[in-house]
C-alpha positions as CSV (number, residue, x, y, z in Angstrom):
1,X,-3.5,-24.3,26.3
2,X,-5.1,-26.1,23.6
3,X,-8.5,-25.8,25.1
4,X,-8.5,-22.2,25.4
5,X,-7.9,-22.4,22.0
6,X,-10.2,-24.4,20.7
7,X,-12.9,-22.5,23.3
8,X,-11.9,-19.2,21.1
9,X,-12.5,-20.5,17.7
10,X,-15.7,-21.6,18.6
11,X,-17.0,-18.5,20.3
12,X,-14.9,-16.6,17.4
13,X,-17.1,-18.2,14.9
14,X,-20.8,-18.2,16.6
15,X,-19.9,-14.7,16.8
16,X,-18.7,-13.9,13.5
17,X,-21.8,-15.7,12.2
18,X,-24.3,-14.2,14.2
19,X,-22.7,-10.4,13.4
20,X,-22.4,-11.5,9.7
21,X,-26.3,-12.5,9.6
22,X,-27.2,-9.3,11.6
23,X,-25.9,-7.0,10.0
24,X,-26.9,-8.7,6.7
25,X,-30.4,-8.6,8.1
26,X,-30.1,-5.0,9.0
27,X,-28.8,-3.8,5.7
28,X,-32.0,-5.4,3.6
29,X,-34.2,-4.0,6.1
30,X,-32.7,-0.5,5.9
31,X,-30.4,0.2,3.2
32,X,-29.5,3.5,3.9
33,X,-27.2,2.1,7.0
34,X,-25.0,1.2,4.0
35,X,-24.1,4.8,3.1
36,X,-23.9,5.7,7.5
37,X,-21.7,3.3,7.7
38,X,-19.1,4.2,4.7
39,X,-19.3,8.0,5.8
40,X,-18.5,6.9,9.6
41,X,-15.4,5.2,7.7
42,X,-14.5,7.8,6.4
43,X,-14.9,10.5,9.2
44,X,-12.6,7.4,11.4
45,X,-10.0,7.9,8.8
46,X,-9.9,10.7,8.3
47,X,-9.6,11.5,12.1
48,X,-6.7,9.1,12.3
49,X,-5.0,10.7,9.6
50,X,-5.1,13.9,11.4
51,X,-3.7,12.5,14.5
52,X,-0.9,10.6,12.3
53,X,0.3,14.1,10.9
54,X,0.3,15.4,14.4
55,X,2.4,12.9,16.0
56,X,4.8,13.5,12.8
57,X,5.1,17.3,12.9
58,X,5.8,16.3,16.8
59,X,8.4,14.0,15.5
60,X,10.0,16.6,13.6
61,X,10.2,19.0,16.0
62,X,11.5,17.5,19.1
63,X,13.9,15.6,16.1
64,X,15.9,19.2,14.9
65,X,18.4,19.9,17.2
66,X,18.6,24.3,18.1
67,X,21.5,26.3,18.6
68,X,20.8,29.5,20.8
69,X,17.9,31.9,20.8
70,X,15.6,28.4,19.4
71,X,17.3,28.6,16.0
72,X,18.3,25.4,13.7
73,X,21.7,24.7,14.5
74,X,24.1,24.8,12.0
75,X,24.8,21.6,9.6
76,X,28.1,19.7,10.5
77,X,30.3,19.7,7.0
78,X,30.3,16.9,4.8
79,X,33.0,15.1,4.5
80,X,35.3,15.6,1.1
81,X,34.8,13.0,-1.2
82,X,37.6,10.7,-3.0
């Protein structure tokens, strides 16, 4: 077990090191993959987002319980307080 370990920090951090001097690289060459990248970004989040509020209003309905004819079913009374 420890070798596998220690044989995926190494390749973590050649990796990291060569992605981290790429990109570095690639940025002073051609800054304008700077503002590409930060509007992909945003277009990613924003698409998660959307899928987020999706699943939710899924949520929600499958969550409401329907008396007949698909309407809301009437609230149970609360109980009296002392």
């Amino acid at each position: 077990m420890g070798a596998v370990v220690a044989v995926c920090i190494a390749s973590d951090v050649v990796l990291i090191s060569a992605g981290a001097g790429g990109l570095g690289a690639l940025v002073r060459a051609m800054p304008e993959v700077v503002e590409v990248a930060r509007w992909a970004g945003v277009a990613f989040l924003l698409g998660y987002a959307a899928l987020a509020a999706r699943r939710r209003r899924a949520a929600g309905r499958r969550s409401r319980p329907t008396g007949p004819r698909g309407r809301l079913a009437p609230a149970a009374p609360a109980a009296p307080l002392r």
